[in-house]
PDB file of C-alpha atoms in Angstrom:
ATOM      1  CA  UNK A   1      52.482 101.614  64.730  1.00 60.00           C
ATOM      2  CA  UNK A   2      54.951  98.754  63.990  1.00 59.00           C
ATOM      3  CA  UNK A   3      57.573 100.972  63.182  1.00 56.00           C
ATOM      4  CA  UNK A   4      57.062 102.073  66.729  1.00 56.00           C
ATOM      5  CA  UNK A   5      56.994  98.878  68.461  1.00 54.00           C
ATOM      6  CA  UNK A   6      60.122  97.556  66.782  1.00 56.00           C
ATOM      7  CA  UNK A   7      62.047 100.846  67.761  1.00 57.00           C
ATOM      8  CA  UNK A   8      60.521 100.648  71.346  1.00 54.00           C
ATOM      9  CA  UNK A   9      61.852  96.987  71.555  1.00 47.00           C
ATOM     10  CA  UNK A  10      65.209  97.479  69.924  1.00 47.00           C
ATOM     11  CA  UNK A  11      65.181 100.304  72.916  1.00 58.00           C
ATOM     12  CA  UNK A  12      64.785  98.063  75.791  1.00 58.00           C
ATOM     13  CA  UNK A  13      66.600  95.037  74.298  1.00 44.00           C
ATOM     14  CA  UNK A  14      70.275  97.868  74.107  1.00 46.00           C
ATOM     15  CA  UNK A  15      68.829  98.525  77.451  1.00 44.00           C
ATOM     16  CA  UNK A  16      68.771  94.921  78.691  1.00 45.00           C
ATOM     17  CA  UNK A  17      71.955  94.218  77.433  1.00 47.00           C
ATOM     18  CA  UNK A  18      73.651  96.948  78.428  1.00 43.00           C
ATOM     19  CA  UNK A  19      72.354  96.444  81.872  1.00 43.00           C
ATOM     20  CA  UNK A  20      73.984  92.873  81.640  1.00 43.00           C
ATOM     21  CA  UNK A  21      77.563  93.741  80.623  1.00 42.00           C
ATOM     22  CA  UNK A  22      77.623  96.467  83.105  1.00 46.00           C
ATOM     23  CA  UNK A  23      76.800  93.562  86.457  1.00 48.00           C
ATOM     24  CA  UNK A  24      78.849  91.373  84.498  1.00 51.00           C
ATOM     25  CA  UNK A  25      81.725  93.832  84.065  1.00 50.00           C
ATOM     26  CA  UNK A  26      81.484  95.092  87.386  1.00 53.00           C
ATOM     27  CA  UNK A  27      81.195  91.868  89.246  1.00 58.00           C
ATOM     28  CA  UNK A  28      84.470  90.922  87.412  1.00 64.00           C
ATOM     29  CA  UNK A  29      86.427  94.167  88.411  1.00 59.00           C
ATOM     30  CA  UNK A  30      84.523  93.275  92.219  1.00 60.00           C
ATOM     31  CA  UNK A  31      86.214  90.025  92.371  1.00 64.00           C
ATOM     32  CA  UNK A  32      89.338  91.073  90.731  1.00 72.00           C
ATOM     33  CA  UNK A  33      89.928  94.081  93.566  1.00 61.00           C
ATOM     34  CA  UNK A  34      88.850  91.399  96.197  1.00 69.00           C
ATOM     35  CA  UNK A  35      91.631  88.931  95.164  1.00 75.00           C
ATOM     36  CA  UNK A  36      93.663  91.864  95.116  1.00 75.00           C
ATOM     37  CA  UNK A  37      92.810  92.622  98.859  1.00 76.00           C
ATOM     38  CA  UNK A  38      93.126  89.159  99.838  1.00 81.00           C
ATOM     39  CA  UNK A  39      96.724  89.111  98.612  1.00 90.00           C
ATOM     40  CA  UNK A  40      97.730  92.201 100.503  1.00 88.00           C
ATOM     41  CA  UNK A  41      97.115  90.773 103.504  1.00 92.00           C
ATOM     42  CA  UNK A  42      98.088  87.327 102.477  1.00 93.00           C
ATOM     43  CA  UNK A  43     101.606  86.990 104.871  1.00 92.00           C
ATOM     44  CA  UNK A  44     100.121  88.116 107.763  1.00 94.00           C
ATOM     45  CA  UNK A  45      96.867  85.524 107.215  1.00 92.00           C
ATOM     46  CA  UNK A  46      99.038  82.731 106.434  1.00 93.00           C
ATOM     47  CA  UNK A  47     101.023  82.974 109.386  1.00 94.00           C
ATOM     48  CA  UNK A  48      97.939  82.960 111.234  1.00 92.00           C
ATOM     49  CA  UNK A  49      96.275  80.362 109.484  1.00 92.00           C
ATOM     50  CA  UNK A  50      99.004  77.958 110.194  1.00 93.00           C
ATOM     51  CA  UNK A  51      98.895  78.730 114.118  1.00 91.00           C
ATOM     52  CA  UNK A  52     102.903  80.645 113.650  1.00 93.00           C
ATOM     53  CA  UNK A  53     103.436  83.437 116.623  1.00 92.00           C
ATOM     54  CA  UNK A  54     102.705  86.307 115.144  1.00 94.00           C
ATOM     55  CA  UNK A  55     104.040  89.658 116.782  1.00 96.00           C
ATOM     56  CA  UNK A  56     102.696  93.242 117.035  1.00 96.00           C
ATOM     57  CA  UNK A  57     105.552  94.489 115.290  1.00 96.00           C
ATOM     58  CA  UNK A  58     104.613  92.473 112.153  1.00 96.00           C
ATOM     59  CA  UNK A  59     100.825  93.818 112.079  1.00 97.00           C
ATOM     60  CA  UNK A  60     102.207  97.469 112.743  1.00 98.00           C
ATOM     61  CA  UNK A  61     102.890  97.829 108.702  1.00 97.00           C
ATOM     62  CA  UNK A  62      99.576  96.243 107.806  1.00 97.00           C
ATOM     63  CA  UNK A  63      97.627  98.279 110.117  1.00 97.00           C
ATOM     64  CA  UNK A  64      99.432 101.597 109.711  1.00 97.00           C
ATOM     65  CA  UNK A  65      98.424 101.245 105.479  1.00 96.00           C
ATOM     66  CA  UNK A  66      94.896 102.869 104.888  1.00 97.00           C
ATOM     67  CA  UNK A  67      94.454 100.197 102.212  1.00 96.00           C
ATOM     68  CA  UNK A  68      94.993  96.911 104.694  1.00 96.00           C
ATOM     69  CA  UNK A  69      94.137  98.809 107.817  1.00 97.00           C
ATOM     70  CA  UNK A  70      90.061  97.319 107.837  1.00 96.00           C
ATOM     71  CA  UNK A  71      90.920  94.161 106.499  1.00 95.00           C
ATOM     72  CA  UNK A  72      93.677  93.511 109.110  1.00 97.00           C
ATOM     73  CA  UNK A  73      91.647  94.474 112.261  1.00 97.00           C
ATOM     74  CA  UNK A  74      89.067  91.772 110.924  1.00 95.00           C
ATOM     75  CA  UNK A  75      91.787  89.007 110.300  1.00 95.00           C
ATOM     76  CA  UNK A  76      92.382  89.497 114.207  1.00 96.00           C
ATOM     77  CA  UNK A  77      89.495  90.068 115.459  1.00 96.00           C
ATOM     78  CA  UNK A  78      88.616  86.616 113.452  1.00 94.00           C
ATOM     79  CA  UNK A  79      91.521  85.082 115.262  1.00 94.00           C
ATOM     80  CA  UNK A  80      90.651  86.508 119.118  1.00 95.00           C
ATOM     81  CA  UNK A  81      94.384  88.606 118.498  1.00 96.00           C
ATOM     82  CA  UNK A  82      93.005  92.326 118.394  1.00 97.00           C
ATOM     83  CA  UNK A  83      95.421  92.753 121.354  1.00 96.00           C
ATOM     84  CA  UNK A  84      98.367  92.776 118.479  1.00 97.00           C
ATOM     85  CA  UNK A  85      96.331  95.644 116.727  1.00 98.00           C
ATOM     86  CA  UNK A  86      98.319  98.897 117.302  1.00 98.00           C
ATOM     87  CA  UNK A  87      96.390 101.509 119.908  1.00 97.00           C
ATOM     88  CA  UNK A  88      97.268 104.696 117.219  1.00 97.00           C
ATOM     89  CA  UNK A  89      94.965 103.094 114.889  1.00 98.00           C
ATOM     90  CA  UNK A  90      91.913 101.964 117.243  1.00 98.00           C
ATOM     91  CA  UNK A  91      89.974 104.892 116.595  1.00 98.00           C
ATOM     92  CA  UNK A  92      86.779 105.924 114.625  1.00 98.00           C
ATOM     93  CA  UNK A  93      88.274 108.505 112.686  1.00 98.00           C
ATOM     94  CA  UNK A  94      91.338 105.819 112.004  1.00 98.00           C
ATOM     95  CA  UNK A  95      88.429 103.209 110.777  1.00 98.00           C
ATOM     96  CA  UNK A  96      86.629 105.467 109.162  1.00 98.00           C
ATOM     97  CA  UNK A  97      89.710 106.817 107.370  1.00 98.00           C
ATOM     98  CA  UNK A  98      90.594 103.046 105.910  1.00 98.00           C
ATOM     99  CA  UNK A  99      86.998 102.433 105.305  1.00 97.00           C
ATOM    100  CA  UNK A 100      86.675 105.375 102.610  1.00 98.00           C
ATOM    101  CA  UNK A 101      90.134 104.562 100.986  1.00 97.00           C
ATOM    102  CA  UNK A 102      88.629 101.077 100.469  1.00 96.00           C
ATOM    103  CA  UNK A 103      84.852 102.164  99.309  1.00 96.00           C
ATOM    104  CA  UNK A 104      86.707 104.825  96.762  1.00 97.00           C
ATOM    105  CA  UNK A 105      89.240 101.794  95.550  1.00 94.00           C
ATOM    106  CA  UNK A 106      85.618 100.161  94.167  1.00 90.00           C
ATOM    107  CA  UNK A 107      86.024 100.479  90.186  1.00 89.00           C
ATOM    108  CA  UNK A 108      82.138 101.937  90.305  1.00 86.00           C
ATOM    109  CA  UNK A 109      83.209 104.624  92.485  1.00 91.00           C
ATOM    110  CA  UNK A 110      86.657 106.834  92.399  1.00 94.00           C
ATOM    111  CA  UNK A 111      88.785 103.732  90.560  1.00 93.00           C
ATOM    112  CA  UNK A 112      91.992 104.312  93.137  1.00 94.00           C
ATOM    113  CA  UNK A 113      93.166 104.877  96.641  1.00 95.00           C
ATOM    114  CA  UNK A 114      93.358 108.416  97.169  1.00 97.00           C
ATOM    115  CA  UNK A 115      96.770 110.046  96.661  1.00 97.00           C
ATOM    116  CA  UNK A 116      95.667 112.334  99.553  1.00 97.00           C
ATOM    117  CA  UNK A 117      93.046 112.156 102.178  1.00 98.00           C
ATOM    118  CA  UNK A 118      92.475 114.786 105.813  1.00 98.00           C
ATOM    119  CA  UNK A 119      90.031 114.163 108.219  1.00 98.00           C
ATOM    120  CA  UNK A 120      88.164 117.299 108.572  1.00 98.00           C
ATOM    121  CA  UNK A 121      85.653 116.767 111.364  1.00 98.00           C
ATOM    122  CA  UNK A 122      82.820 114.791 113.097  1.00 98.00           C
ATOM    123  CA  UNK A 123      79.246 116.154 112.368  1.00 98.00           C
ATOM    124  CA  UNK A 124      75.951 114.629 114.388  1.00 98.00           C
ATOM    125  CA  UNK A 125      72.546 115.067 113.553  1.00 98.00           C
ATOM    126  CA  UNK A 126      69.529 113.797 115.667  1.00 96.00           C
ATOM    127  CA  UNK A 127      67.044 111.138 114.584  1.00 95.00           C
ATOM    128  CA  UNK A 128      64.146 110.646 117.525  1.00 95.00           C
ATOM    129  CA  UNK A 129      66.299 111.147 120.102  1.00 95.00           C
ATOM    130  CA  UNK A 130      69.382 109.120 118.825  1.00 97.00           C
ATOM    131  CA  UNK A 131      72.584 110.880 117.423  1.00 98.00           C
ATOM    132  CA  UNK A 132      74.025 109.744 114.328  1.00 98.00           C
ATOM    133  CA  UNK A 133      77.490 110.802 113.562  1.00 98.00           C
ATOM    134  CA  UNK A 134      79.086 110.965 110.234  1.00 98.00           C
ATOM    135  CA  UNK A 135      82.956 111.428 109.819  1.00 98.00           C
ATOM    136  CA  UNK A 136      83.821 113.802 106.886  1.00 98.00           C
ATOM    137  CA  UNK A 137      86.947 113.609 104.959  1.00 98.00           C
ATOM    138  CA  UNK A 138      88.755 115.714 101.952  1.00 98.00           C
ATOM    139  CA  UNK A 139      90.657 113.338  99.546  1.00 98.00           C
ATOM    140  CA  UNK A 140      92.614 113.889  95.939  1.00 97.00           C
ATOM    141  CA  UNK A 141      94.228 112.164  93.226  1.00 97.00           C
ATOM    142  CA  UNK A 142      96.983 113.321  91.061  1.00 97.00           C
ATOM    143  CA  UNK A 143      97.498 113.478  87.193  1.00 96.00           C
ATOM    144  CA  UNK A 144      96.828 111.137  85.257  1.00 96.00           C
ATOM    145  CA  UNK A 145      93.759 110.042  87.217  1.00 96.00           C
ATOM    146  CA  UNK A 146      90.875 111.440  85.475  1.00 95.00           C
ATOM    147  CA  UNK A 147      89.605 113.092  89.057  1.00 95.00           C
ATOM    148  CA  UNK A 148      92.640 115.084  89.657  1.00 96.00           C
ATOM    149  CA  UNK A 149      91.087 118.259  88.118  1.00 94.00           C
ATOM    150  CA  UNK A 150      88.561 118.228  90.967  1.00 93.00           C
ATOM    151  CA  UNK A 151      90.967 118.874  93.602  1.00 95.00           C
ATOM    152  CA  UNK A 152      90.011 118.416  96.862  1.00 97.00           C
ATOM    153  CA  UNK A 153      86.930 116.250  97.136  1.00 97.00           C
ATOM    154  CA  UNK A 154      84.561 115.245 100.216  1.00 97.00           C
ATOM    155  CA  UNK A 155      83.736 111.535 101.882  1.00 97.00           C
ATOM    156  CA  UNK A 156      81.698 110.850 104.222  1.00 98.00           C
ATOM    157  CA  UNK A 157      81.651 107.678 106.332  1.00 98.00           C
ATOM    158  CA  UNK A 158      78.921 106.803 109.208  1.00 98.00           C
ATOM    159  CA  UNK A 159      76.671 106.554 110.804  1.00 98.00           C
ATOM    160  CA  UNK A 160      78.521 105.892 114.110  1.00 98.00           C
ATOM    161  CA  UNK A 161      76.590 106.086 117.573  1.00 98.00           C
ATOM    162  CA  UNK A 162      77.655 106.694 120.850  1.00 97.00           C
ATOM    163  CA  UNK A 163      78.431 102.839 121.529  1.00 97.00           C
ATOM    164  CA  UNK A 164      79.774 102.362 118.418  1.00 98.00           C
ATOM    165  CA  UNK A 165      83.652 100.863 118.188  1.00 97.00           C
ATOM    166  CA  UNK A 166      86.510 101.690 115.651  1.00 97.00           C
ATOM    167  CA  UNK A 167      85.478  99.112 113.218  1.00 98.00           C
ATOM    168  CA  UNK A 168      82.225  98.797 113.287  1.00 97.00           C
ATOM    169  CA  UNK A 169      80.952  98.857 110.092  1.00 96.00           C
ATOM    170  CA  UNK A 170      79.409 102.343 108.524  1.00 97.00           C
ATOM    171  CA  UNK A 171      76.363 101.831 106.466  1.00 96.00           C
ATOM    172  CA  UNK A 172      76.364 104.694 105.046  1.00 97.00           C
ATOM    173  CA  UNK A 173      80.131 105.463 103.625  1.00 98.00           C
ATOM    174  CA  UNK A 174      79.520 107.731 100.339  1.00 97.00           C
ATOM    175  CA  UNK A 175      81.421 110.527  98.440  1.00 97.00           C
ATOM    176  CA  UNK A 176      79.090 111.926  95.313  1.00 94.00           C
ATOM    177  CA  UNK A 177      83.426 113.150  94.143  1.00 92.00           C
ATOM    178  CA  UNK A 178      81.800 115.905  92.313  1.00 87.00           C
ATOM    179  CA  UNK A 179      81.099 117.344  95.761  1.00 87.00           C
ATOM    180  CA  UNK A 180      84.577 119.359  96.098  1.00 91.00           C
ATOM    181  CA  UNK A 181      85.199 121.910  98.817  1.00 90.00           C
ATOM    182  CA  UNK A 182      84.829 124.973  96.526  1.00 91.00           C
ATOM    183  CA  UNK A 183      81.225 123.519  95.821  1.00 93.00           C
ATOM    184  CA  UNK A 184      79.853 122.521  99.150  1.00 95.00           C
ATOM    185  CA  UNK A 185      80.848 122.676 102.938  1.00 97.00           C
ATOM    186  CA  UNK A 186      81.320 119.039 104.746  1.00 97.00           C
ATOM    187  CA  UNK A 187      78.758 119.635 106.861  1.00 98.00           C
ATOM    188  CA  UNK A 188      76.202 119.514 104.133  1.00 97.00           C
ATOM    189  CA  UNK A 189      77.882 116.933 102.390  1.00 97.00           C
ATOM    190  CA  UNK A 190      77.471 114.794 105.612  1.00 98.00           C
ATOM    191  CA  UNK A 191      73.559 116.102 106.229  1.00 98.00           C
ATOM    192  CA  UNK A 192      73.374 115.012 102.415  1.00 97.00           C
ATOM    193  CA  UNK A 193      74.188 111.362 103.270  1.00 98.00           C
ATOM    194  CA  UNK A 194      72.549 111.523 106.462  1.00 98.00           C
ATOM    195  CA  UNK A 195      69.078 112.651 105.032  1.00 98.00           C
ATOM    196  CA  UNK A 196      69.231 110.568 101.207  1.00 97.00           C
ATOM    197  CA  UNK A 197      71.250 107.569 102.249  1.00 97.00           C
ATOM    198  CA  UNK A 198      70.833 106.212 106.080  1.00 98.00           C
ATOM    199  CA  UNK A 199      67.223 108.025 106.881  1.00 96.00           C
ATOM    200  CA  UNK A 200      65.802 106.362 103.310  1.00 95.00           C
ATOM    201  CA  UNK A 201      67.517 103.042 104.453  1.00 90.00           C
ATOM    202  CA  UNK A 202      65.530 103.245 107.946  1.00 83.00           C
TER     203      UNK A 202
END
């Protein structure tokens, strides 16, 4: 019965500690890729911190990246300057697009920007009378990335609603990666998010 009790204790202590390390770690890689953001944006935010005229010609580079796209449409919109935001890229499917490049960047989730990424289409379900739209993606990485194998994976980013703007943000933004196109169609993928990620949230 001892025996027992110290294995069953050295089980949850590995447990505990692994658990630690693994916040620990990831909070550090969080912070890290934050910084990282920050910085990418960091000439266009100084300018505007500093009150300099800033044109639409220099946010056109910032907003046409997938990786900057989000974060600069918040720096203006923080500023009252969304007018210097480029039309092209005021769109759901343009939002939605940066939003998955940045939720796959995450370390805990697909490690990188995709190498490639095509919207597919928009699929809407119906919750008591109110439609919930999910835009679905298809995304890859090349060699060396440990993904590439996969080909073509899914994403899925929503829900939007019929009032919703551009960059609103999408709860429910989720790719399982596993979930490639030879496996699964997007339309389930996106009823997969819809029903185990926003409906359990609700």
């Amino acid at each position: 019965m001892k025996v027992v009790l110290i294995i069953s204790g050295l089980i949850i202590l590995a447990v505990a500690i692994f658990a630690v390390y693994r916040y620990t770690t990831v909070n550090r890689q969080n912070a890290k890729l934050n910084a990282l953001r920050i910085k990418r944006v960091e000439a266009l935010s100084q300018k505007m911190e500093n009150g300099e005229n800033v044109t639409a010609e220099e946010v056109y580079p910032f907003a046409q990246h997938i990786l900057t796209r989000e974060l600069t449409y918040q720096l203006l919109s923080h500023y009252n300057r969304t007018d210097l935001f480029p039309r092209e890229y005021y769109t759901i499917v343009k939002g939605a697009e940066t939003n998955l490049a940045n939720w796959l960047e995450f370390p805990t989730e697909l490690d990188a920007c995709p190498d490639e990424m095509e919207y597919i289409k928009r699929f809407t379900f119906d919750f008591e009378g109110q439609n919930f739209h999910y835009e679905v993606f298809k995304f890859r990485v090349f060699e060396p990335h440990w993904n590439a194998k996969n080909g073509w994976s899914l994403g899925v980013v929503g829900p939007y609603f019929d009032n919703s703007k551009p960059y609103d943000f999408p709860s429910s933004t989720f790719s399982r990666i596993s979930s490639t196109l030879d496996r699964i169609t997007p339309e389930e993928e996106a009823k997969w998010v819809h029903e185990n990620i926003t409906l359990k949230r609700l």
